Amino acid sequence: MRRLIEKGLMFGNLVEVSSPALVERYRRALRHLTGKDTALTDFHIDISGYAPEIGDELGDDLYLNPNGCNRQFILLTTAQKTAPLLHIRFSTSRGILQQFIEANEAQLFALTARDAVAGELENSVYEVSNPTRLFDMRRVTVQADTIGGHVRDAGKLAALVDRFRREPEGWRDDVLIAQMIELAKKTGDVTRVPIALPAMSFEQPDFWTAHFGGLYIFRGLPFPGVIARAPKAGLGALPVAPVMDLGDRNAIADWLERNELVEPIVQARGTDVAAILRQKMDFILVDAADALNLDLGSATRADLRKIAHRLGSALPAEFQGLGALLRWVEGAGDWPRLTSEHPAYFYTLRARPGRLRDLVNMLLAELAPLDVRQLYITHKELFYASYRGWSDRKRQYVADFLEREYLVDRQGARRALFGPEPGMDELQRPEMREGPKPATDLLQRVGPWGAVRGRG
């Protein structure tokens, strides 16, 4: 993984903690939350305050996320809002933390100037030993305060000030006045500079979790469903149906269409469809050549074309399906009929705009895993797991490509591939849509590339 780290493709954009004051604040917060400590004098933290160096030191990558739920966090600076979240267990966690920081940025800026802020993403579930426990997770509440309890004390002081103002003899109450003075030494004048970090709650009807091999849970849709990475038989009875796994390609395709969650790439406005298809074909070709131990050369498009000619009829079905679509896009071939049974089918789709865009693109990355760019952008946990199993040739090609084509303009690449980012209102307040409208043309009635067959 060193190659990825050196290129900024792993552990990138973390916040450095090296000043003695910040290190000591972090240590106090760590002891407060976990009872553990660190001897390190410099490290890097993600949006939640997790430091991979401390994870290595403690031998515990989940030291801020016990049991993989109710993630705890340590904020030393509001700059953490742009950092990634490492060792994700729930797809909603980073978005919730980011929204919390942005909604309270002024207060957090003032509080972190004097102390670390620590807190937790709370829900009513404290362990997930059984898949059914995941369905009790409906709302996440963010609770936070400084290690010194400044927010708590400010609330106490505000209540005492209110009492002092309401009671006619308050000015004679020496005990009350002494309490106010003592609290004000810690909090400052809360009448002039109020201190507050109100608890924020976020609904969580739809999410991915790393538990049980990886599950996508959709409850806020007209047609709910669960999609598992591992065989669904191992999950037992669940309160949401249907339950599908990645082998149920036809059923997943049908379910995505009924919920209006996907659109064909060729229909996406303002998209260079031909360029996207060519790049997907390159990724597929690199994987095929690597599996046969063929020399990639410099892995230029000319080199890859030579490999394609060499493979001939042995070219992967995914490559041939996308090639047929590319010929149609460029006016050199007929409209291809790629049903959900075709290996190229999910490579031709992207999520429709809306609050579930990133989650659906994450699912599509699992259904089209040879598109390593989409895999890296939308599902880093799976990307890193897959990377470990690749040959050094493929690792080098993918790392060089991502450094050259993605890191130089992350936002532009995401916009070109997936469309505009969902608005914060869409992310914070999940919408309950009415059922899909009746199909208005043949394309909507039969699916993007032909009739969706069965529900396998």
Tab-separated table of C-alpha atoms in Angstrom:
chain	number	residue	atom	x	y	z
A	1	MET	CA	0.000	0.000	0.000
A	2	ARG	CA	3.075	2.215	0.213
A	3	ARG	CA	2.649	3.169	-3.464
A	4	LEU	CA	-0.845	4.524	-2.765
A	5	ILE	CA	0.315	6.444	0.299
A	6	GLU	CA	3.226	8.047	-1.564
A	7	LYS	CA	0.913	9.165	-4.379
A	8	GLY	CA	-1.638	10.610	-1.961
A	9	LEU	CA	-4.225	7.958	-2.851
A	10	MET	CA	-4.397	6.597	0.688
A	11	PHE	CA	-4.388	8.554	3.944
A	12	GLY	CA	-4.492	11.720	1.834
A	13	ASN	CA	-5.779	15.033	3.194
A	14	LEU	CA	-5.409	14.011	6.839
A	15	VAL	CA	-4.773	16.754	9.407
A	16	GLU	CA	-1.299	16.820	10.948
A	17	VAL	CA	-1.063	17.011	14.734
A	18	SER	CA	2.461	17.879	15.835
A	19	SER	CA	2.365	20.846	18.219
A	20	PRO	CA	2.805	19.824	21.885
A	21	ALA	CA	-0.372	21.682	22.885
A	22	LEU	CA	-2.575	19.882	20.361
A	23	VAL	CA	-0.974	16.514	21.110
A	24	GLU	CA	-1.710	16.982	24.803
A	25	ARG	CA	-5.305	17.998	24.075
A	26	TYR	CA	-5.714	14.905	21.938
A	27	ARG	CA	-4.292	12.683	24.668
A	28	ARG	CA	-6.725	14.145	27.203
A	29	ALA	CA	-9.626	13.539	24.847
A	30	LEU	CA	-8.431	9.998	24.097
A	31	ARG	CA	-8.221	9.176	27.793
A	32	HIS	CA	-11.633	10.765	28.364
A	33	LEU	CA	-13.334	8.728	25.630
A	34	THR	CA	-11.512	5.407	25.734
A	35	GLY	CA	-9.279	5.244	28.783
A	36	LYS	CA	-6.324	4.705	26.415
A	37	ASP	CA	-3.303	6.892	25.764
A	38	THR	CA	-0.613	7.431	23.142
A	39	ALA	CA	3.108	8.035	23.455
A	40	LEU	CA	3.353	9.504	19.944
A	41	THR	CA	4.375	13.138	19.622
A	42	ASP	CA	3.095	13.619	16.070
A	43	PHE	CA	0.431	11.888	13.983
A	44	HIS	CA	-2.339	12.563	11.468
A	45	ILE	CA	-6.095	12.483	12.079
A	46	ASP	CA	-9.176	12.054	9.922
A	47	ILE	CA	-12.507	13.886	10.236
A	48	SER	CA	-13.368	11.836	13.348
A	49	GLY	CA	-9.979	12.298	14.994
A	50	TYR	CA	-8.856	8.749	14.256
A	51	ALA	CA	-5.087	8.517	13.678
A	52	PRO	CA	-3.766	5.517	11.718
A	53	GLU	CA	-0.434	5.809	13.548
A	54	ILE	CA	-2.211	5.498	16.918
A	55	GLY	CA	-4.303	2.642	15.550
A	56	ASP	CA	-1.037	0.824	14.778
A	57	GLU	CA	0.387	1.726	18.179
A	58	LEU	CA	-2.661	0.381	20.024
A	59	GLY	CA	-3.191	-2.543	17.662
A	60	ASP	CA	-6.787	-1.407	17.291
A	61	ASP	CA	-8.076	0.374	14.172
A	62	LEU	CA	-11.466	0.798	15.889
A	63	TYR	CA	-10.231	2.491	19.053
A	64	LEU	CA	-12.711	5.340	18.425
A	65	ASN	CA	-15.415	3.014	17.085
A	66	PRO	CA	-16.013	0.199	19.597
A	67	ASN	CA	-18.153	-2.651	18.237
A	68	GLY	CA	-18.222	-0.828	14.888
A	69	CYS	CA	-21.149	1.404	15.860
A	70	ASN	CA	-21.706	4.637	17.840
A	71	ARG	CA	-18.501	6.145	16.470
A	72	GLN	CA	-16.733	8.508	18.845
A	73	PHE	CA	-14.853	11.568	17.608
A	74	ILE	CA	-12.218	14.077	18.670
A	75	LEU	CA	-12.137	17.539	17.088
A	76	LEU	CA	-8.975	19.604	17.415
A	77	THR	CA	-9.783	21.979	14.553
A	78	THR	CA	-12.621	22.734	12.171
A	79	ALA	CA	-10.166	21.963	9.346
A	80	GLN	CA	-11.029	18.309	9.968
A	81	LYS	CA	-14.280	18.825	8.040
A	82	THR	CA	-12.474	18.280	4.713
A	83	ALA	CA	-10.539	15.207	5.863
A	84	PRO	CA	-11.609	11.682	4.873
A	85	LEU	CA	-13.075	9.121	7.262
A	86	LEU	CA	-10.957	5.974	7.622
A	87	HIS	CA	-12.170	2.463	8.422
A	88	ILE	CA	-15.761	3.267	7.561
A	89	ARG	CA	-18.425	1.013	9.052
A	90	PHE	CA	-21.453	3.067	7.952
A	91	SER	CA	-21.650	5.122	4.763
A	92	THR	CA	-23.525	7.943	6.507
A	93	SER	CA	-20.925	8.656	9.209
A	94	ARG	CA	-18.672	11.065	7.333
A	95	GLY	CA	-21.579	13.102	5.958
A	96	ILE	CA	-23.085	13.428	9.437
A	97	LEU	CA	-19.784	14.574	10.950
A	98	GLN	CA	-19.212	17.049	8.134
A	99	GLN	CA	-22.680	18.545	8.479
A	100	PHE	CA	-22.271	18.810	12.266
A	101	ILE	CA	-18.979	20.690	11.914
A	102	GLU	CA	-20.315	23.030	9.223
A	103	ALA	CA	-23.541	23.774	11.123
A	104	ASN	CA	-21.583	24.670	14.287
A	105	GLU	CA	-18.382	25.982	12.743
A	106	ALA	CA	-18.246	29.305	14.616
A	107	GLN	CA	-18.859	27.674	18.001
A	108	LEU	CA	-16.418	24.851	17.307
A	109	PHE	CA	-13.767	27.316	16.149
A	110	ALA	CA	-14.047	29.151	19.478
A	111	LEU	CA	-14.200	25.984	21.577
A	112	THR	CA	-11.253	24.235	19.898
A	113	ALA	CA	-9.151	27.358	20.507
A	114	ARG	CA	-9.173	26.417	24.191
A	115	ASP	CA	-9.772	22.649	24.342
A	116	ALA	CA	-10.495	19.517	22.331
A	117	VAL	CA	-14.121	18.746	21.549
A	118	ALA	CA	-15.145	15.127	21.970
A	119	GLY	CA	-18.398	13.413	21.212
A	120	GLU	CA	-20.255	10.468	19.773
A	121	LEU	CA	-22.612	9.553	16.945
A	122	GLU	CA	-25.290	8.037	19.131
A	123	ASN	CA	-28.069	5.653	18.239
A	124	SER	CA	-30.085	3.135	20.225
A	125	VAL	CA	-27.939	0.174	19.133
A	126	TYR	CA	-24.677	-0.638	20.906
A	127	GLU	CA	-23.756	-3.896	19.176
A	128	VAL	CA	-24.532	-5.520	15.843
A	129	SER	CA	-24.009	-9.207	16.524
A	130	ASN	CA	-27.136	-9.986	14.490
A	131	PRO	CA	-28.134	-8.459	11.122
A	132	THR	CA	-31.599	-7.578	12.455
A	133	ARG	CA	-29.969	-5.096	14.857
A	134	LEU	CA	-29.067	-2.927	11.882
A	135	PHE	CA	-32.735	-2.243	11.252
A	136	ASP	CA	-33.089	-0.617	14.677
A	137	MET	CA	-30.730	2.117	13.486
A	138	ARG	CA	-33.044	4.841	12.257
A	139	ARG	CA	-31.659	8.052	13.741
A	140	VAL	CA	-28.169	9.211	14.646
A	141	THR	CA	-27.737	11.990	17.214
A	142	VAL	CA	-24.489	13.929	17.551
A	143	GLN	CA	-23.576	14.837	21.134
A	144	ALA	CA	-20.402	16.808	21.872
A	145	ASP	CA	-18.632	18.954	24.459
A	146	THR	CA	-15.111	20.012	25.297
A	147	ILE	CA	-13.119	17.758	27.592
A	148	GLY	CA	-13.390	20.492	30.211
A	149	GLY	CA	-17.185	20.565	29.868
A	150	HIS	CA	-17.409	24.162	28.617
A	151	VAL	CA	-20.745	23.579	26.878
A	152	ARG	CA	-22.213	21.880	29.936
A	153	ASP	CA	-20.981	24.635	32.249
A	154	ALA	CA	-22.239	27.345	29.899
A	155	GLY	CA	-25.684	25.767	30.086
A	156	LYS	CA	-25.513	25.768	33.877
A	157	LEU	CA	-24.363	29.402	33.936
A	158	ALA	CA	-27.109	30.482	31.555
A	159	ALA	CA	-29.689	28.834	33.822
A	160	LEU	CA	-28.217	30.588	36.895
A	161	VAL	CA	-28.217	33.959	35.104
A	162	ASP	CA	-31.856	33.443	34.185
A	163	ARG	CA	-32.663	32.558	37.785
A	164	PHE	CA	-30.758	35.617	39.033
A	165	ARG	CA	-32.794	37.855	36.737
A	166	ARG	CA	-36.137	36.291	37.659
A	167	GLU	CA	-35.784	36.181	41.436
A	168	PRO	CA	-36.443	39.576	43.097
A	169	GLU	CA	-33.903	38.819	45.830
A	170	GLY	CA	-31.378	37.260	43.491
A	171	TRP	CA	-28.869	40.052	44.006
A	172	ARG	CA	-28.778	39.175	47.730
A	173	ASP	CA	-28.189	35.451	47.151
A	174	ASP	CA	-24.446	35.166	47.848
A	175	VAL	CA	-24.354	31.437	47.049
A	176	LEU	CA	-26.003	31.984	43.652
A	177	ILE	CA	-23.647	34.841	42.805
A	178	ALA	CA	-20.602	32.800	43.880
A	179	GLN	CA	-21.707	29.910	41.661
A	180	MET	CA	-22.114	32.270	38.715
A	181	ILE	CA	-18.676	33.797	39.226
A	182	GLU	CA	-17.008	30.401	39.489
A	183	LEU	CA	-18.629	29.122	36.283
A	184	ALA	CA	-17.912	32.365	34.436
A	185	LYS	CA	-14.193	31.864	35.104
A	186	LYS	CA	-14.387	28.828	32.816
A	187	THR	CA	-16.968	29.894	30.269
A	188	GLY	CA	-16.603	33.666	29.978
A	189	ASP	CA	-19.621	35.971	29.682
A	190	VAL	CA	-22.306	33.733	28.147
A	191	THR	CA	-24.702	36.681	27.947
A	192	ARG	CA	-22.400	38.369	25.438
A	193	VAL	CA	-20.784	35.316	23.839
A	194	PRO	CA	-23.185	32.355	24.152
A	195	ILE	CA	-21.665	28.873	24.066
A	196	ALA	CA	-23.860	26.095	22.712
A	197	LEU	CA	-23.522	22.846	20.803
A	198	PRO	CA	-27.079	21.626	20.469
A	199	ALA	CA	-27.571	17.945	19.796
A	200	MET	CA	-28.223	17.341	16.107
A	201	SER	CA	-30.204	14.353	14.850
A	202	PHE	CA	-30.045	12.807	11.400
A	203	GLU	CA	-32.440	10.290	9.945
A	204	GLN	CA	-30.711	7.215	8.518
A	205	PRO	CA	-33.203	5.176	6.468
A	206	ASP	CA	-30.751	4.162	3.727
A	207	PHE	CA	-27.104	3.233	4.205
A	208	TRP	CA	-24.248	0.824	3.531
A	209	THR	CA	-22.554	-0.983	6.375
A	210	ALA	CA	-19.367	-3.026	6.407
A	211	HIS	CA	-20.907	-5.483	8.861
A	212	PHE	CA	-21.791	-9.004	7.706
A	213	GLY	CA	-19.619	-8.789	4.626
A	214	GLY	CA	-21.229	-5.562	3.411
A	215	LEU	CA	-24.940	-4.701	3.296
A	216	TYR	CA	-26.946	-2.016	1.489
A	217	ILE	CA	-30.131	-1.243	3.403
A	218	PHE	CA	-32.812	0.834	1.679
A	219	ARG	CA	-35.909	1.655	3.758
A	220	GLY	CA	-36.806	5.151	2.559
A	221	LEU	CA	-37.923	4.098	-0.923
A	222	PRO	CA	-41.278	3.191	-2.493
A	223	PHE	CA	-39.909	-0.352	-2.857
A	224	PRO	CA	-37.528	-1.109	0.056
A	225	GLY	CA	-34.818	-3.724	-0.214
A	226	VAL	CA	-31.572	-5.156	1.105
A	227	ILE	CA	-28.569	-6.070	-1.050
A	228	ALA	CA	-25.779	-8.174	0.430
A	229	ARG	CA	-22.258	-8.730	-0.842
A	230	ALA	CA	-22.074	-12.179	0.743
A	231	PRO	CA	-24.665	-14.906	-0.009
A	232	LYS	CA	-28.031	-13.780	1.347
A	233	ALA	CA	-28.781	-17.208	2.856
A	234	GLY	CA	-26.387	-16.444	5.713
A	235	LEU	CA	-28.381	-13.412	6.872
A	236	GLY	CA	-31.482	-15.222	8.080
A	237	ALA	CA	-34.881	-13.533	8.216
A	238	LEU	CA	-34.785	-9.729	7.908
A	239	PRO	CA	-37.604	-7.190	8.441
A	240	VAL	CA	-37.209	-5.740	4.911
A	241	ALA	CA	-37.847	-7.569	1.644
A	242	PRO	CA	-36.662	-8.366	-0.915
A	243	VAL	CA	-33.248	-9.486	0.267
A	244	MET	CA	-30.808	-9.879	-2.633
A	245	ASP	CA	-27.123	-10.580	-3.040
A	246	LEU	CA	-24.751	-9.613	-5.834
A	247	GLY	CA	-25.545	-12.836	-7.666
A	248	ASP	CA	-29.154	-11.702	-8.156
A	249	ARG	CA	-28.309	-9.449	-11.096
A	250	ASN	CA	-31.765	-9.580	-12.687
A	251	ALA	CA	-33.579	-8.898	-9.427
A	252	ILE	CA	-31.234	-5.981	-8.584
A	253	ALA	CA	-31.663	-4.479	-12.063
A	254	ASP	CA	-35.444	-4.720	-11.767
A	255	TRP	CA	-35.404	-3.220	-8.264
A	256	LEU	CA	-33.174	-0.298	-9.314
A	257	GLU	CA	-35.500	0.484	-12.231
A	258	ARG	CA	-38.683	0.304	-10.153
A	259	ASN	CA	-37.226	2.769	-7.675
A	260	GLU	CA	-35.916	5.039	-10.480
A	261	LEU	CA	-32.423	5.028	-8.992
A	262	VAL	CA	-30.298	4.649	-12.141
A	263	GLU	CA	-29.953	6.067	-15.621
A	264	PRO	CA	-27.969	4.949	-18.686
A	265	ILE	CA	-24.700	6.809	-19.104
A	266	VAL	CA	-25.671	7.562	-22.697
A	267	GLN	CA	-28.635	9.622	-21.436
A	268	ALA	CA	-26.619	11.726	-18.978
A	269	ARG	CA	-26.544	15.380	-19.999
A	270	GLY	CA	-23.241	17.148	-20.495
A	271	THR	CA	-21.269	13.902	-20.375
A	272	ASP	CA	-18.550	12.777	-22.759
A	273	VAL	CA	-20.053	9.312	-23.077
A	274	ALA	CA	-17.484	8.022	-25.571
A	275	ALA	CA	-14.554	8.987	-23.319
A	276	ILE	CA	-16.154	7.309	-20.295
A	277	LEU	CA	-16.869	4.112	-22.230
A	278	ARG	CA	-13.334	3.971	-23.639
A	279	GLN	CA	-11.838	4.332	-20.186
A	280	LYS	CA	-14.046	1.583	-18.774
A	281	MET	CA	-12.944	-0.644	-21.665
A	282	ASP	CA	-9.288	0.125	-20.886
A	283	PHE	CA	-9.746	-0.957	-17.278
A	284	ILE	CA	-11.393	-4.208	-18.375
A	285	LEU	CA	-8.624	-4.862	-20.882
A	286	VAL	CA	-5.881	-4.243	-18.321
A	287	ASP	CA	-7.501	-6.759	-15.978
A	288	ALA	CA	-7.818	-9.361	-18.755
A	289	ALA	CA	-4.211	-8.881	-19.870
A	290	ASP	CA	-2.961	-9.048	-16.307
A	291	ALA	CA	-4.853	-12.302	-15.687
A	292	LEU	CA	-3.073	-13.825	-18.701
A	293	ASN	CA	0.288	-12.394	-17.583
A	294	LEU	CA	0.588	-10.317	-20.768
A	295	ASP	CA	3.038	-7.429	-20.928
A	296	LEU	CA	1.176	-4.104	-20.585
A	297	GLY	CA	4.035	-2.107	-22.070
A	298	SER	CA	3.537	1.534	-21.101
A	299	ALA	CA	-0.223	0.831	-20.877
A	300	THR	CA	-0.994	3.572	-23.374
A	301	ARG	CA	-4.183	3.236	-25.377
A	302	ALA	CA	-2.076	2.095	-28.373
A	303	ASP	CA	-0.485	-0.628	-26.203
A	304	LEU	CA	-3.902	-1.716	-25.001
A	305	ARG	CA	-5.249	-1.873	-28.564
A	306	LYS	CA	-2.431	-4.278	-29.423
A	307	ILE	CA	-3.451	-6.438	-26.503
A	308	ALA	CA	-7.089	-6.323	-27.650
A	309	HIS	CA	-6.062	-7.522	-31.132
A	310	ARG	CA	-3.999	-10.269	-29.548
A	311	LEU	CA	-6.878	-11.496	-27.391
A	312	GLY	CA	-9.332	-11.481	-30.294
A	313	SER	CA	-12.324	-13.703	-29.551
A	314	ALA	CA	-11.050	-14.159	-25.993
A	315	LEU	CA	-11.887	-10.536	-25.152
A	316	PRO	CA	-14.073	-10.321	-22.010
A	317	ALA	CA	-17.837	-10.037	-22.538
A	318	GLU	CA	-17.812	-6.757	-20.607
A	319	PHE	CA	-15.335	-5.299	-23.097
A	320	GLN	CA	-17.329	-6.486	-26.100
A	321	GLY	CA	-20.618	-5.176	-24.712
A	322	LEU	CA	-19.207	-1.715	-24.025
A	323	GLY	CA	-17.529	-1.772	-27.440
A	324	ALA	CA	-20.902	-2.353	-29.102
A	325	LEU	CA	-22.371	0.563	-27.150
A	326	LEU	CA	-19.419	2.784	-28.086
A	327	ARG	CA	-19.938	2.000	-31.778
A	328	TRP	CA	-23.594	3.060	-31.436
A	329	VAL	CA	-22.607	6.278	-29.618
A	330	GLU	CA	-20.194	7.156	-32.435
A	331	GLY	CA	-22.719	6.281	-35.159
A	332	ALA	CA	-20.815	3.231	-36.335
A	333	GLY	CA	-23.141	0.471	-35.166
A	334	ASP	CA	-26.658	-0.565	-34.217
A	335	TRP	CA	-28.276	-0.068	-30.826
A	336	PRO	CA	-27.023	-2.912	-28.597
A	337	ARG	CA	-29.464	-4.956	-26.565
A	338	LEU	CA	-27.683	-5.467	-23.280
A	339	THR	CA	-30.034	-7.074	-20.773
A	340	SER	CA	-29.305	-7.371	-17.068
A	341	GLU	CA	-27.898	-10.841	-17.780
A	342	HIS	CA	-25.066	-9.346	-19.832
A	343	PRO	CA	-21.787	-8.836	-17.883
A	344	ALA	CA	-21.537	-5.267	-19.288
A	345	TYR	CA	-25.000	-4.195	-18.113
A	346	PHE	CA	-24.124	-2.428	-14.857
A	347	TYR	CA	-21.086	-0.756	-16.449
A	348	THR	CA	-23.549	1.198	-18.613
A	349	LEU	CA	-25.407	2.774	-15.667
A	350	ARG	CA	-24.895	5.545	-13.162
A	351	ALA	CA	-27.044	6.767	-10.280
A	352	ARG	CA	-29.709	9.365	-10.940
A	353	PRO	CA	-29.318	12.752	-9.206
A	354	GLY	CA	-30.646	12.949	-5.655
A	355	ARG	CA	-29.808	12.153	-2.062
A	356	LEU	CA	-29.033	8.494	-2.803
A	357	ARG	CA	-26.669	9.228	-5.690
A	358	ASP	CA	-23.449	8.324	-3.869
A	359	LEU	CA	-24.920	5.250	-2.200
A	360	VAL	CA	-26.262	3.888	-5.496
A	361	ASN	CA	-22.965	4.588	-7.281
A	362	MET	CA	-21.261	2.699	-4.463
A	363	LEU	CA	-23.526	-0.274	-5.151
A	364	LEU	CA	-22.884	-0.040	-8.902
A	365	ALA	CA	-19.136	-0.126	-8.205
A	366	GLU	CA	-19.619	-3.544	-6.598
A	367	LEU	CA	-21.661	-4.727	-9.576
A	368	ALA	CA	-19.050	-3.417	-12.050
A	369	PRO	CA	-15.800	-3.954	-10.098
A	370	LEU	CA	-13.401	-3.747	-13.074
A	371	ASP	CA	-14.083	-0.004	-13.351
A	372	VAL	CA	-11.327	0.792	-10.865
A	373	ARG	CA	-11.821	4.558	-11.086
A	374	GLN	CA	-15.430	4.338	-9.916
A	375	LEU	CA	-14.414	1.771	-7.327
A	376	TYR	CA	-11.777	4.131	-5.899
A	377	ILE	CA	-14.033	7.181	-5.887
A	378	THR	CA	-17.206	5.615	-4.501
A	379	HIS	CA	-16.056	2.610	-2.439
A	380	LYS	CA	-12.540	3.056	-1.058
A	381	GLU	CA	-12.879	0.250	1.478
A	382	LEU	CA	-13.500	-2.267	-1.321
A	383	PHE	CA	-10.869	-0.644	-3.537
A	384	TYR	CA	-8.146	-1.088	-0.913
A	385	ALA	CA	-9.227	-4.682	-0.263
A	386	SER	CA	-9.153	-5.425	-4.008
A	387	TYR	CA	-5.807	-3.652	-4.477
A	388	ARG	CA	-4.126	-6.042	-2.059
A	389	GLY	CA	-4.985	-8.953	-4.340
A	390	TRP	CA	-3.763	-7.419	-7.615
A	391	SER	CA	-0.452	-8.090	-9.302
A	392	ASP	CA	2.216	-5.416	-9.041
A	393	ARG	CA	1.671	-4.607	-12.750
A	394	LYS	CA	-1.975	-3.780	-12.236
A	395	ARG	CA	-1.275	-1.896	-9.015
A	396	GLN	CA	1.214	0.321	-10.823
A	397	TYR	CA	-1.134	0.984	-13.729
A	398	VAL	CA	-4.086	1.873	-11.491
A	399	ALA	CA	-2.032	4.040	-9.118
A	400	ASP	CA	-0.448	5.951	-12.006
A	401	PHE	CA	-3.825	6.440	-13.689
A	402	LEU	CA	-5.540	7.747	-10.570
A	403	GLU	CA	-2.645	10.090	-9.798
A	404	ARG	CA	-2.646	11.431	-13.351
A	405	GLU	CA	-6.350	11.513	-14.181
A	406	TYR	CA	-8.167	11.900	-10.859
A	407	LEU	CA	-6.072	13.629	-8.209
A	408	VAL	CA	-5.406	16.679	-10.403
A	409	ASP	CA	-9.126	17.536	-10.419
A	410	ARG	CA	-11.188	15.438	-8.034
A	411	GLN	CA	-14.324	17.554	-8.201
A	412	GLY	CA	-14.204	17.860	-11.975
A	413	ALA	CA	-13.787	14.113	-12.393
A	414	ARG	CA	-16.670	13.342	-10.054
A	415	ARG	CA	-18.896	15.883	-11.783
A	416	ALA	CA	-18.042	14.468	-15.227
A	417	LEU	CA	-18.742	10.900	-14.144
A	418	PHE	CA	-21.655	11.269	-11.757
A	419	GLY	CA	-23.171	14.733	-12.257
A	420	PRO	CA	-23.579	17.577	-9.709
A	421	GLU	CA	-23.097	16.863	-6.021
A	422	PRO	CA	-26.311	16.408	-3.991
A	423	GLY	CA	-27.265	19.491	-1.980
A	424	MET	CA	-26.835	19.418	1.789
A	425	ASP	CA	-30.617	19.727	2.246
A	426	GLU	CA	-31.073	16.551	0.215
A	427	LEU	CA	-28.547	14.727	2.369
A	428	GLN	CA	-29.843	15.969	5.709
A	429	ARG	CA	-33.582	15.496	5.125
A	430	PRO	CA	-34.320	12.249	3.329
A	431	GLU	CA	-37.291	12.560	1.083
A	432	MET	CA	-40.164	10.108	0.873
A	433	ARG	CA	-41.124	9.949	-2.780
A	434	GLU	CA	-44.322	8.669	-4.270
A	435	GLY	CA	-44.126	5.528	-6.375
A	436	PRO	CA	-42.499	5.732	-9.811
A	437	LYS	CA	-44.611	7.400	-12.464
A	438	PRO	CA	-45.932	5.275	-15.344
A	439	ALA	CA	-43.441	4.783	-18.158
A	440	THR	CA	-43.808	7.351	-20.900
A	441	ASP	CA	-41.715	5.701	-23.583
A	442	LEU	CA	-40.337	2.366	-24.638
A	443	LEU	CA	-36.976	2.935	-22.934
A	444	GLN	CA	-38.613	3.336	-19.531
A	445	ARG	CA	-40.900	0.332	-20.053
A	446	VAL	CA	-38.220	-2.184	-20.959
A	447	GLY	CA	-35.139	-0.915	-19.123
A	448	PRO	CA	-32.097	0.847	-20.507
A	449	TRP	CA	-30.799	-1.843	-22.860
A	450	GLY	CA	-33.692	-4.270	-23.205
A	451	ALA	CA	-36.231	-6.066	-21.081
A	452	VAL	CA	-35.116	-6.881	-17.551
A	453	ARG	CA	-35.417	-10.641	-17.374
A	454	GLY	CA	-37.018	-12.274	-14.351
A	455	ARG	CA	-36.067	-11.517	-10.799
A	456	GLY	CA	-33.345	-14.215	-10.301
